Tab-separated table of C-alpha atoms and ligand atoms in Angstrom:
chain	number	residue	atom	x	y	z
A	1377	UNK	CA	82.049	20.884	32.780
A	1378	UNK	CA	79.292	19.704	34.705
A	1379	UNK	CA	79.142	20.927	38.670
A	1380	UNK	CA	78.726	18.022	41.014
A	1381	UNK	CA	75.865	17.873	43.333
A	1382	UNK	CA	75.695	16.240	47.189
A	1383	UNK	CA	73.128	15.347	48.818
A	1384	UNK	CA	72.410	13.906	51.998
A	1385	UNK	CA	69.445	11.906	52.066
A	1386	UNK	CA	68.475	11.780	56.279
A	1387	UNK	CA	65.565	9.115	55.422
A	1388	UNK	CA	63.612	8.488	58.562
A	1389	UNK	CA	65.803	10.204	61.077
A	1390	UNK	CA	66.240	12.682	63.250
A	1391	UNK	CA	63.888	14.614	64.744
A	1392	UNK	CA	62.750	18.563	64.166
A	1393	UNK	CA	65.759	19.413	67.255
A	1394	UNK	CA	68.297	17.177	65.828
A	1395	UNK	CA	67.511	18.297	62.040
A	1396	UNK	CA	68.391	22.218	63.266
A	1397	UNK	CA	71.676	20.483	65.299
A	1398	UNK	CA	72.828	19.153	62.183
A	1399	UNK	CA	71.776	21.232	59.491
A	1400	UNK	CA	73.669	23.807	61.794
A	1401	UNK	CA	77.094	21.903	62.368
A	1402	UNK	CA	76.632	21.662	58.450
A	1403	UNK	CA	75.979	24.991	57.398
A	1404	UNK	CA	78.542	26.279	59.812
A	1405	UNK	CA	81.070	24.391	57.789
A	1406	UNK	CA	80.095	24.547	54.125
A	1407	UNK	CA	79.070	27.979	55.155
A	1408	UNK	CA	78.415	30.060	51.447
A	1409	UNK	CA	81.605	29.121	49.340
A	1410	UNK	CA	80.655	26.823	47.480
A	1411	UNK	CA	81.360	27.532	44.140
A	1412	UNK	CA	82.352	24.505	42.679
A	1413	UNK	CA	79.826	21.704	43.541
A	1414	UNK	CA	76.119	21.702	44.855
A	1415	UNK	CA	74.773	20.655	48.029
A	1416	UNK	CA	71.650	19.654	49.605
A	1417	UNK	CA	69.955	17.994	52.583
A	1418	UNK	CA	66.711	16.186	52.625
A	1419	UNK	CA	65.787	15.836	56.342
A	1420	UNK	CA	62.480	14.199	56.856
A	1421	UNK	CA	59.033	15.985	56.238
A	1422	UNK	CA	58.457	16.862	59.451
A	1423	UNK	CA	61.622	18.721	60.101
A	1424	UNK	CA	61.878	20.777	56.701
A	1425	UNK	CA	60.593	24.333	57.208
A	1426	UNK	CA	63.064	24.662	60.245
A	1427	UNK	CA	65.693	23.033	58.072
A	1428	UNK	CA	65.004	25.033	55.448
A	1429	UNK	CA	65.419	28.635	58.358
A	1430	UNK	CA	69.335	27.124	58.983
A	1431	UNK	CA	70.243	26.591	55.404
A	1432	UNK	CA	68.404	29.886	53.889
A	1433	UNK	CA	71.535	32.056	54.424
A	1434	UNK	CA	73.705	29.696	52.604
A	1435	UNK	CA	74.178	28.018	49.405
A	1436	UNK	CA	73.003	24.468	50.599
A	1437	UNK	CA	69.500	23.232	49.034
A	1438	UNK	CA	66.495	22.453	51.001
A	1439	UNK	CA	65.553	18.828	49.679
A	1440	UNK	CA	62.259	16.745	50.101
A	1441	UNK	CA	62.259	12.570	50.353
A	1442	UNK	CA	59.078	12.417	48.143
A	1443	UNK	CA	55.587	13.815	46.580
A	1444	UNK	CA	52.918	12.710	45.643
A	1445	UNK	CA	52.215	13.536	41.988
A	1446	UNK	CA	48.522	14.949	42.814
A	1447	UNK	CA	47.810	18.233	43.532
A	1448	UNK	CA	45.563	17.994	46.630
A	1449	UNK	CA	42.921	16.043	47.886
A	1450	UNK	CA	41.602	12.351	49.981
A	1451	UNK	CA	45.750	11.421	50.201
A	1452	UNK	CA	46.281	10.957	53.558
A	1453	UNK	CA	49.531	10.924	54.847
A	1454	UNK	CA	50.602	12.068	51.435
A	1455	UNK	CA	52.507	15.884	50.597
A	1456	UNK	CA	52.045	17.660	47.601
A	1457	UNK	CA	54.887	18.805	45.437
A	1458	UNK	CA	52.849	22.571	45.575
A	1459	UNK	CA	53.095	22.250	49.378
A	1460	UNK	CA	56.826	21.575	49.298
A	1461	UNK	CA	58.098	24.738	46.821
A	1462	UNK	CA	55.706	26.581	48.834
A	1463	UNK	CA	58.374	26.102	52.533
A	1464	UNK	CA	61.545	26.806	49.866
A	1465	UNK	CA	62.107	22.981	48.929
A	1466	UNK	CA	64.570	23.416	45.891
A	1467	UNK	CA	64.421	19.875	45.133
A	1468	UNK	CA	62.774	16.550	45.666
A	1469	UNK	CA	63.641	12.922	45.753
A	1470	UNK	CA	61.495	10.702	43.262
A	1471	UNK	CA	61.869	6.854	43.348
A	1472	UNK	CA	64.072	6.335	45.818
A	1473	UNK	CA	64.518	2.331	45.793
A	1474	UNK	CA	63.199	2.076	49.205
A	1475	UNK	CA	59.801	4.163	47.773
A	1476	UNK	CA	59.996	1.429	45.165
A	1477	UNK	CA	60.464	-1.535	47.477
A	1478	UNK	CA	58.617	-0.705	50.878
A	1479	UNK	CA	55.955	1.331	49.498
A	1480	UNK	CA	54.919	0.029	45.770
A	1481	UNK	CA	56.371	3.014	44.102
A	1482	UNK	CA	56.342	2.187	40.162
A	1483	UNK	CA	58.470	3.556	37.300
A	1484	UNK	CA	54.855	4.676	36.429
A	1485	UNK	CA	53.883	6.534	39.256
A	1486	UNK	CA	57.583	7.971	39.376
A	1487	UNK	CA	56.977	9.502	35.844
A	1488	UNK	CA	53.944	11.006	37.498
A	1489	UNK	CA	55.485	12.251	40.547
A	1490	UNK	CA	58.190	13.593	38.305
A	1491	UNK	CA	55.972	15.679	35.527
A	1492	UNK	CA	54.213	16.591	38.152
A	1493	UNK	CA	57.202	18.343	40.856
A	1494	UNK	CA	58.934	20.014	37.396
A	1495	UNK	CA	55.470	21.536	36.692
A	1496	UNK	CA	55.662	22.977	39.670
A	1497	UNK	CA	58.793	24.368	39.223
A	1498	UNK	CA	60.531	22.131	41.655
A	1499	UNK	CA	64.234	20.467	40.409
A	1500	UNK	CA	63.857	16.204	40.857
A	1501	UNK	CA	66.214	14.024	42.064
A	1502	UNK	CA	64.922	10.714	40.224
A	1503	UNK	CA	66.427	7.254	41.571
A	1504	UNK	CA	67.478	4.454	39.250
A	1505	UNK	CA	69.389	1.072	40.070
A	1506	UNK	CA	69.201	-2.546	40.070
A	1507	UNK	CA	68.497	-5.676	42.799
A	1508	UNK	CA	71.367	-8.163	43.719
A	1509	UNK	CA	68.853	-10.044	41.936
A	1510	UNK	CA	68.814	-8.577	38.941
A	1511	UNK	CA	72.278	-7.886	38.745
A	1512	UNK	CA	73.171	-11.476	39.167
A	1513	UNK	CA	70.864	-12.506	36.559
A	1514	UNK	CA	72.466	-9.841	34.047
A	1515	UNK	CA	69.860	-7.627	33.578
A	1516	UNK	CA	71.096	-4.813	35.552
A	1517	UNK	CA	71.500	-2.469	31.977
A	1518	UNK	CA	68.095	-3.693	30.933
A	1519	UNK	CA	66.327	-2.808	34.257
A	1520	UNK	CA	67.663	0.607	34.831
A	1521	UNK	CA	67.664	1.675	31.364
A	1522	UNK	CA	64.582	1.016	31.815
A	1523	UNK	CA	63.469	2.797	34.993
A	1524	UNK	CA	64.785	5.839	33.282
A	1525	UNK	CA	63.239	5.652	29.723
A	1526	UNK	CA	60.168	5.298	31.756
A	1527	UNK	CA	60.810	7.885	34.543
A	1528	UNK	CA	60.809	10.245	32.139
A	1529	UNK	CA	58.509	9.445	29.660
A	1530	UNK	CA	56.709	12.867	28.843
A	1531	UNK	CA	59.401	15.149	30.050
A	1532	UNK	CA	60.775	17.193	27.008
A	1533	UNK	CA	63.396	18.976	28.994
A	1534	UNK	CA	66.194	17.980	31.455
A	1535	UNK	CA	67.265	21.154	32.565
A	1536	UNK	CA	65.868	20.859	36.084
A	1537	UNK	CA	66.552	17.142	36.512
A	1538	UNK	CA	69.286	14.721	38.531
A	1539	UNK	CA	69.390	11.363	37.654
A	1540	UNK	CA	70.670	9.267	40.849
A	1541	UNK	CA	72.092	5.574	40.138
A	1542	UNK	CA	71.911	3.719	43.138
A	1543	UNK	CA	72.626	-0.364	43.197
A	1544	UNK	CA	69.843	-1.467	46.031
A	1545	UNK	CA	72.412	-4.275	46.907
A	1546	UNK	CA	74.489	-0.933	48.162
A	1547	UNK	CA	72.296	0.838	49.904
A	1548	UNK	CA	72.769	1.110	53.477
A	1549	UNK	CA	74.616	-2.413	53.403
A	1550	UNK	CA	78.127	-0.827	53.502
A	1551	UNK	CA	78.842	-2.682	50.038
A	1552	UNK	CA	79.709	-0.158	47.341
A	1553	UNK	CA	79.870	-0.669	43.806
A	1554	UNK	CA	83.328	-0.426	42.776
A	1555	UNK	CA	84.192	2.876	40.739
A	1556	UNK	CA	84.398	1.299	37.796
A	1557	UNK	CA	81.196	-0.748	38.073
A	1558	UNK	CA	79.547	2.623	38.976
A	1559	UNK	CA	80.989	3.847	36.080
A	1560	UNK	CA	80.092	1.683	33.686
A	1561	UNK	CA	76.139	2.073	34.689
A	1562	UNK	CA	76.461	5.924	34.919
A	1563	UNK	CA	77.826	6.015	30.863
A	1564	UNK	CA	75.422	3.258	30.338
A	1565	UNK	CA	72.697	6.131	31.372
A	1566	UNK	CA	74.224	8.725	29.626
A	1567	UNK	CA	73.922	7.138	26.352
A	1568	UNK	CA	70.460	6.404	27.141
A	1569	UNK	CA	70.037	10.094	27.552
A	1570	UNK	CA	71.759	10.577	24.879
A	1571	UNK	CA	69.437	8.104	22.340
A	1572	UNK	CA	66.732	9.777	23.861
A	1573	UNK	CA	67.448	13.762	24.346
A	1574	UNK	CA	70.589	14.101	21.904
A	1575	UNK	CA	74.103	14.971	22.739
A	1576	UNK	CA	73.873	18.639	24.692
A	1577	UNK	CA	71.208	17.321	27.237
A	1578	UNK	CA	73.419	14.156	28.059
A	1579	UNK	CA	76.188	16.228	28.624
A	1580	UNK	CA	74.592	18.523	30.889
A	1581	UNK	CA	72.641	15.991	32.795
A	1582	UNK	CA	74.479	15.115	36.078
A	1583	UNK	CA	73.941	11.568	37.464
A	1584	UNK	CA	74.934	11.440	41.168
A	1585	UNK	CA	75.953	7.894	42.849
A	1586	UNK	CA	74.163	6.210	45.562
A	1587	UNK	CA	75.211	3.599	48.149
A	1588	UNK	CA	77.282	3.593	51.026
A	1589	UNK	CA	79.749	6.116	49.653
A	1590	UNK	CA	81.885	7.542	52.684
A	1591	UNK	CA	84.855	9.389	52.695
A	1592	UNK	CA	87.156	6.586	52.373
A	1593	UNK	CA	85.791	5.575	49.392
A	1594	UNK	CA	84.227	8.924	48.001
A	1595	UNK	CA	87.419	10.663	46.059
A	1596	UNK	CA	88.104	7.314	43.126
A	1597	UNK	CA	84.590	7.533	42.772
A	1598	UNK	CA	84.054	11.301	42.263
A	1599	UNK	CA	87.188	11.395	39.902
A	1600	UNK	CA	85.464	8.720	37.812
A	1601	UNK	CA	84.298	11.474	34.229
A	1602	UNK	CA	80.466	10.419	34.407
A	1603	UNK	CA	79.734	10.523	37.750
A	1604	UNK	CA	79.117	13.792	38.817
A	1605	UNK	CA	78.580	13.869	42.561
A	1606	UNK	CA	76.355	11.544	45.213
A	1607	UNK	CA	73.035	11.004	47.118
A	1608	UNK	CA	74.613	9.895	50.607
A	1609	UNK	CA	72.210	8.386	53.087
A	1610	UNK	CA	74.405	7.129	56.056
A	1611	UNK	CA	77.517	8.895	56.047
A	1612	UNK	CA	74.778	12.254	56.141
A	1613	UNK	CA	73.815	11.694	59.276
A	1614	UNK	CA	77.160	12.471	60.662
A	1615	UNK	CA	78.448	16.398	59.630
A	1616	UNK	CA	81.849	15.605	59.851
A	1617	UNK	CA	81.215	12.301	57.078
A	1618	UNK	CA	78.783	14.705	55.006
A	1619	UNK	CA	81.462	17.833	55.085
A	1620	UNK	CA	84.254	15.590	54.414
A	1621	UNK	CA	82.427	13.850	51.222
A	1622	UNK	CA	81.315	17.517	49.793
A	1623	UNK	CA	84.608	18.888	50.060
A	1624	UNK	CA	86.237	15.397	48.294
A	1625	UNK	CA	83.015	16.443	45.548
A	1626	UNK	CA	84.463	20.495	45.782
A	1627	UNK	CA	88.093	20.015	44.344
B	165	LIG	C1	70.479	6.417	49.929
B	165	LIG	O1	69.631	6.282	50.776
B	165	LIG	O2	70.186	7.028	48.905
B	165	LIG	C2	71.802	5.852	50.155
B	165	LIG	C3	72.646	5.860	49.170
B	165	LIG	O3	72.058	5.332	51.408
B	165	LIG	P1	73.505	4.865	51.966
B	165	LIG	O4	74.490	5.955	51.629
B	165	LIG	O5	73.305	4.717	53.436
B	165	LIG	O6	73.842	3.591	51.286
């Protein structure tokens, strides 16, 4: 049975005081029992190192937002995936749909990014999902399929890999997809996995769901069989939300 993995995605928020507040009121809560599920927090760049103090006593995962897929060098405003394992990042965040929409992120440099953080012995979180666009037009199978034939072209093991499906018409709009449209897209990956890996990776390989889960709508999509925890952007900001969802993820 796979073990489902949280994590809260903080995006541009909160600053280096507010991180410690939350990752505190966190921590105090989820404490070190957690046994059944995984959890992380990726709090802006800025911010991780004294994240990463709170959280070192307990079982939660220090996460990053993003890397770039060189090692050093003329890249301003631009962190390494080196510099990132080297402050006790466990794992990063590759091609999150806002990298790919605000900031010209391509499945090509994702693949990059991605060879490049499991080289350095960091765990990925890589981001797949569709437009409202693309859904409507009915390529939505097509287009992520897609993102993650290409994500991980080059990568001959999973082991250390998270594949997040995340509808962009859900993120942050309070629309989620319904569990069974989720679903549908997270078996829809699988198989791909599965054409391209063979059975025993794509049953291993957990794919978390992305957009606007909260916990009023977290437990009928957690109980769905191929969706095996979430990447929660919103509802993370708020410990009570986060707890709440981990502990729906926990049971
Ligand atoms: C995200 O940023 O990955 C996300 C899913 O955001 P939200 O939960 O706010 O939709």
């Amino acid at each position: 049975m796979r073990k489902k993995i949280v994590v809260g995605n903080w995006k541009m928020n909160k600053t280096v005081e507010e991180a410690v507040e939350l990752s505190t009121a966190v921590a105090e809560h989820l404490g070190d029992g957690l046994v059944n599920c995984e959890v992380g927090i990726a709090p802006a760049f800025p911010a991780l190192e004294a994240v990463g103090k709170v959280v070192e006593w307990s079982d939660i995962r220090l996460v990053a937002q993003n890397c770039h897929y060189e090692d050093d060098g003329a890249y301003t405003g631009e962190v390494s995936a080196r510099m990132l394992e080297s402050i006790g990042c466990t794992y990063v965040i590759l091609g999150h749909s806002e990298r790919r929409q605000l900031f010209g992120e391509t499945s090509a440099t994702v693949n990059l990014k991605v060879k490049k953080a499991l080289g350095e012995g960091l765990r990925v979180i890589m981001c797949v999902g569709e437009t409202l666009d693309e859904r409507e037009k009915g390529i939505t199978t097509e287009v992520v399929t897609g993102q993650v034939r290409s994500g991980l072209d080059g990568v001959s093991d999973l082991v250390s890999v998270v594949i997040a499906y995340e509808p962009v018409w859900a993120i942050g709009t309070g629309k989620t997809a319904t569990p069974e449209q989720a679903e549908e897209m997270h078996a829809t990956i699988r198989d791909t996995i599965r054409e391209m890996y063979g059975d025993l990776p794509a049953e291993h390989l957990r794919i978390q769901y992305g957009g606007s889960v909260k916990p009023s709508n977290v437990a009928e999509l957690f109980a769905k069989p191929n969706i095996d925890g979430g990447l929660i952007g919103g509802a993370s900001l708020k410990a009570d939300d986060f707890v709440a969802i981990v502990r729906a993820a926990c049971c």
